[in-house]
């Protein structure tokens, strides 16, 4: 081992780690249990899982605790852990129609086969802060449990929670585009095994959207429905619940149930005029959204973007398509872990590149001064003078 | 506690480092390590298969001038242990070619596209020896990236059959096939598609 | 909850294999960007994950590793990456360039000429020089495929007209092996000639951008330049390191406090181990 100039890099990093722990704990409150995080901060846990692209509720609770509630940091911790795991096998395709639904709504029809099930939703809550939560106690927990037991008693039966899909009804009546025959047997693209290349298959798009940052998808989807685009989605169905997952038995190929995911699934249909002229029969386009956890805004945003991107490719959009219709733009900029990592990397030392920048600046200044006689030269000189005022350290450096 | 590598992981890493050094310096001889698994075929080049193959990769093997079929025992042994898929030559990312009679088969391997030239195959070619005494040798003179000016590779005479197909495989750079020559004693030499080869007369 | 265990080199073996395959293709196609899936690491994207994946796929227990950032072994990011690599591989560490078998770096190439038995791994933030003229990946990929670099030359020409010289400080674009246009990562122009006909192998990893590329030894690396506006490195006649007195190295400025408490600016070698070795000799 050679000399290493001791200038405190290592010590500073180690001290910073201690300070982070101190800031997390200095409020002198009991440590959070993972169970509390997993169950009482379930949306934070869900978001860590869908953006971290790993379904592991306990590990996600740990990540949320360790990240002190920062959603991108929590998903980053999970994503980094995922990279250390081998991919053992792929599950069989999971069908949304097999979901045990806790919630299921459609905006397209007043009544749908199976009916609307509002389930756990804040949609129609009056968003007033409830001060009583500050004094919550075991009696409150017991009271809610009793009320919910009452719901269960009136909804007993083996089929509770299993609903037909609205999209099946739409397909049966030739209202939406049929399932493309070729896709059924194709092995989906896996962006954890191959870099995205453009144009990309729809399976790659859906995978990228499913692990994207919720806020980014929301922004793109919102731009597309607000006016920078031509998306006119109708929510065919949104369902939330538990989705059974199976793998093929390695010897005989039969499906083996291995567990279930808490998940949200969404389908949107687009406005009729967006169907390409000249097609055999006008149909709605379909958009598909899926997240683990109850990530409804993300699932809807994803479905809108999927629909927009599909329509761009088929030439189905009319008018200005907007920034959200550029697949490469949307997919390459919506991963929260990549975007936040790169944005934060400007905190790293850049004094080598900055030194090189300074030399180019000096050279450009000399060039401008040499050309100061001409009209262009005068304009440039004025511009550099203004720069110099704002860059006081340049002269010192 | 620092994690440890398994013997197989160690062999894969050593094999990769040898291949990397040989691709970076074409004509330089590397030493392969045998994988810690008894292979039914020649051990040296199955080590390369372990280093490069997994479930995402397609492999093709040739012997006596023919591609081995999916039910060939060596194919089954290799694909089972490397989790790779056995594919036809035009789909292969890695090809193992066992003797000079297979030389014409090199033409069937993919060369990639102008936009994705890395899709061109890697061909592992078994030769008699890469350290042939001068009197009996076929000498190839190599030029290109990784070589200071030029260097010589002395192969057994029978290996001369590979020259023309290898030259053909790199006529449309950046498309092409990257070749690893492996001999009976575990020596190897890299001939990436950038390497220009001429046969040197004695 | 049970303890979480990690494998040697942290990333799983199949991921290492993918990086290794990409590295071999990158060496076989000097300067060409080879896509790879790029695993997420416990280091943030943009903080050296591409270089780190290459290093983790390369390292064997017998290697000796050096990690630098801005030329400095003690820079916080270098310390942090070295810590992760040491924890997961246990390799020997050094700050002495000549002792290292693998050197991972950000923004600099060491001043000492690297040997044939050394590998330099560069962390790459922006992967493609064409992004300045064509941000769309799909179209830029086709431009590389067709060696269609006309727009890049126009960009260079406009730079000369506006600034009197090639207005590129770092990431200087080069043509590798007479074929591919390549981003030199933000190394200063001072380091660009070190890539040309070198003895060592250079591997470039862009984790966020999911690309790997390479410059083999003894390979032509030509900076874009015009006959009448040649490529020039950063050099001021008479420049000199305030610590070791070297007149022939890349210098950076920093503030020092004098005995009187006053702050002044000095320029010193950015390659700190090179500078320290020179000070030790003199």
Tab-separated table of C-alpha atoms in Angstrom, chain A residues 1-14 17 34 58-59 62 76 79-87 190-199 211 326 328 332 335 337-360 363-364 367-368 376 380 393 396-397, chain C residues 1 4 6 10-12 14-15 18 35-37 39-47 69-70 72 74-77 79-80 82-83 93-96 106-108 125-126 135-138 160-170 186 188-189 208 210-211 232 234-236 250-253 265 270 272-274 276-277:
chain	number	residue	atom	x	y	z
A	1	UNK	CA	0.000	0.000	0.000
A	2	UNK	CA	1.435	3.313	-1.022
A	3	UNK	CA	1.004	6.692	0.473
A	4	UNK	CA	-2.440	8.248	0.433
A	5	UNK	CA	-2.435	11.924	1.133
A	6	UNK	CA	-4.609	12.174	4.230
A	7	UNK	CA	-6.982	14.993	3.537
A	8	UNK	CA	-10.016	13.699	5.268
A	9	UNK	CA	-12.072	12.191	2.456
A	10	UNK	CA	-12.655	8.894	4.247
A	11	UNK	CA	-13.200	10.434	7.659
A	12	UNK	CA	-15.682	12.956	6.268
A	13	UNK	CA	-17.713	10.211	4.608
A	14	UNK	CA	-17.823	8.095	7.740
A	17	UNK	CA	-22.980	8.527	7.809
A	34	UNK	CA	-40.926	-2.326	9.949
A	58	UNK	CA	-40.752	-6.065	4.143
A	59	UNK	CA	-37.590	-4.968	2.358
A	62	UNK	CA	-36.913	-1.235	5.529
A	76	UNK	CA	-33.124	3.382	-5.193
A	79	UNK	CA	-33.398	-1.292	-7.032
A	80	UNK	CA	-29.780	-1.604	-5.943
A	81	UNK	CA	-30.621	-4.668	-3.884
A	82	UNK	CA	-32.436	-6.204	-6.849
A	83	UNK	CA	-29.254	-6.020	-8.930
A	84	UNK	CA	-27.555	-8.462	-6.575
A	85	UNK	CA	-30.241	-11.122	-7.124
A	86	UNK	CA	-30.058	-13.695	-9.904
A	87	UNK	CA	-33.090	-14.030	-12.191
A	190	UNK	CA	-36.552	-7.467	-20.316
A	191	UNK	CA	-34.918	-4.091	-19.746
A	192	UNK	CA	-32.944	-5.552	-16.843
A	193	UNK	CA	-31.186	-7.828	-19.341
A	194	UNK	CA	-30.962	-5.620	-22.429
A	195	UNK	CA	-30.526	-1.897	-22.909
A	196	UNK	CA	-33.554	-0.147	-24.349
A	197	UNK	CA	-33.116	0.460	-28.065
A	198	UNK	CA	-35.444	2.454	-30.229
A	199	UNK	CA	-37.910	1.783	-31.666
A	211	UNK	CA	-40.744	1.219	-12.961
A	326	UNK	CA	-42.033	10.967	-28.239
A	328	UNK	CA	-37.624	7.878	-26.583
A	332	UNK	CA	-35.366	7.845	-21.251
A	335	UNK	CA	-36.812	6.770	-14.519
A	337	UNK	CA	-33.526	6.725	-10.012
A	338	UNK	CA	-31.552	7.579	-13.141
A	339	UNK	CA	-32.820	11.145	-13.343
A	340	UNK	CA	-32.241	11.921	-9.680
A	341	UNK	CA	-28.831	10.249	-9.688
A	342	UNK	CA	-27.588	12.272	-12.612
A	343	UNK	CA	-29.115	15.502	-11.375
A	344	UNK	CA	-27.511	14.945	-7.975
A	345	UNK	CA	-24.132	14.093	-9.515
A	346	UNK	CA	-23.516	17.804	-10.058
A	347	UNK	CA	-22.699	17.804	-6.336
A	348	UNK	CA	-19.572	15.794	-7.133
A	349	UNK	CA	-16.286	17.662	-7.579
A	350	UNK	CA	-15.966	19.021	-11.119
A	351	UNK	CA	-12.895	21.194	-10.695
A	352	UNK	CA	-10.945	19.493	-13.509
A	353	UNK	CA	-13.661	20.105	-16.070
A	354	UNK	CA	-14.278	23.571	-14.656
A	355	UNK	CA	-10.585	24.435	-15.025
A	356	UNK	CA	-10.770	23.345	-18.663
A	357	UNK	CA	-13.943	25.420	-19.080
A	358	UNK	CA	-12.153	28.460	-17.665
A	359	UNK	CA	-9.396	28.147	-20.238
A	360	UNK	CA	-11.923	28.010	-23.060
A	363	UNK	CA	-9.649	32.065	-25.089
A	364	UNK	CA	-13.117	33.128	-26.198
A	367	UNK	CA	-11.083	36.261	-29.470
A	368	UNK	CA	-13.899	38.673	-28.712
A	376	UNK	CA	-20.274	41.412	-33.902
A	380	UNK	CA	-19.747	39.805	-27.984
A	393	UNK	CA	-14.301	34.291	-9.045
A	396	UNK	CA	-9.048	34.989	-9.238
A	397	UNK	CA	-8.908	31.415	-10.512
C	1	UNK	CA	-35.309	-10.094	9.215
C	4	UNK	CA	-28.561	-9.891	3.595
C	6	UNK	CA	-23.839	-10.427	-1.277
C	10	UNK	CA	-21.645	-7.557	-5.687
C	11	UNK	CA	-23.482	-7.925	-9.005
C	12	UNK	CA	-24.783	-11.377	-9.894
C	14	UNK	CA	-25.089	-13.344	-15.197
C	15	UNK	CA	-24.826	-9.561	-15.021
C	18	UNK	CA	-23.193	-9.553	-19.814
C	35	UNK	CA	-25.415	-1.351	-25.344
C	36	UNK	CA	-25.702	-3.322	-22.126
C	37	UNK	CA	-28.516	-3.708	-19.586
C	39	UNK	CA	-27.537	-3.072	-13.314
C	40	UNK	CA	-28.499	-0.697	-10.559
C	41	UNK	CA	-25.788	-0.430	-7.955
C	42	UNK	CA	-25.716	0.929	-4.421
C	43	UNK	CA	-24.073	4.019	-5.937
C	44	UNK	CA	-26.328	6.590	-7.580
C	45	UNK	CA	-26.675	6.743	-11.361
C	46	UNK	CA	-24.280	9.330	-12.692
C	47	UNK	CA	-21.784	8.689	-9.898
C	69	UNK	CA	-11.672	11.321	-9.107
C	70	UNK	CA	-10.375	14.586	-10.598
C	72	UNK	CA	-7.197	12.629	-6.633
C	74	UNK	CA	-8.729	11.054	-1.650
C	75	UNK	CA	-11.616	12.773	-3.407
C	76	UNK	CA	-14.835	11.802	-1.611
C	77	UNK	CA	-16.266	9.938	-4.579
C	79	UNK	CA	-12.953	7.064	-1.480
C	80	UNK	CA	-16.532	5.904	-1.611
C	82	UNK	CA	-12.962	2.242	-3.413
C	83	UNK	CA	-14.744	1.397	-0.165
C	93	UNK	CA	-5.638	-0.937	-2.941
C	94	UNK	CA	-2.974	1.531	-3.913
C	95	UNK	CA	-2.553	5.185	-4.700
C	96	UNK	CA	0.651	4.547	-6.665
C	106	UNK	CA	-13.354	10.044	-13.349
C	107	UNK	CA	-12.327	13.070	-15.432
C	108	UNK	CA	-8.565	12.339	-15.617
C	125	UNK	CA	-21.536	10.536	-18.002
C	126	UNK	CA	-22.400	11.571	-21.573
C	135	UNK	CA	-30.202	14.181	-29.159
C	136	UNK	CA	-32.415	11.406	-30.543
C	137	UNK	CA	-30.771	8.048	-29.898
C	138	UNK	CA	-32.446	6.230	-32.743
C	160	UNK	CA	-14.416	28.208	-34.513
C	161	UNK	CA	-16.362	31.054	-36.090
C	162	UNK	CA	-17.982	32.111	-32.825
C	163	UNK	CA	-15.121	31.614	-30.375
C	164	UNK	CA	-12.075	31.777	-32.614
C	165	UNK	CA	-11.113	28.246	-31.690
C	166	UNK	CA	-12.609	24.859	-30.992
C	167	UNK	CA	-14.877	25.770	-28.105
C	168	UNK	CA	-14.768	22.388	-26.414
C	169	UNK	CA	-13.172	22.139	-22.997
C	170	UNK	CA	-13.699	18.502	-22.070
C	186	UNK	CA	-14.935	14.795	-19.468
C	188	UNK	CA	-9.476	17.680	-20.226
C	189	UNK	CA	-7.911	18.073	-23.671
C	208	UNK	CA	-27.014	5.461	-16.755
C	210	UNK	CA	-26.132	1.808	-20.624
C	211	UNK	CA	-23.214	1.767	-23.008
C	232	UNK	CA	-4.489	22.109	-28.713
C	234	UNK	CA	-4.521	23.286	-22.130
C	235	UNK	CA	-1.067	24.667	-21.577
C	236	UNK	CA	0.207	28.091	-20.622
C	250	UNK	CA	-2.571	19.344	-15.792
C	251	UNK	CA	-3.049	21.959	-13.080
C	252	UNK	CA	-6.119	23.000	-11.118
C	253	UNK	CA	-6.632	26.031	-8.911
C	265	UNK	CA	-5.155	30.923	-5.038
C	270	UNK	CA	-4.589	17.561	-10.331
C	272	UNK	CA	-2.132	14.059	-6.562
C	273	UNK	CA	-0.164	10.794	-6.417
C	274	UNK	CA	2.070	11.966	-9.298
C	276	UNK	CA	3.348	13.620	-4.125
C	277	UNK	CA	5.895	11.263	-5.688
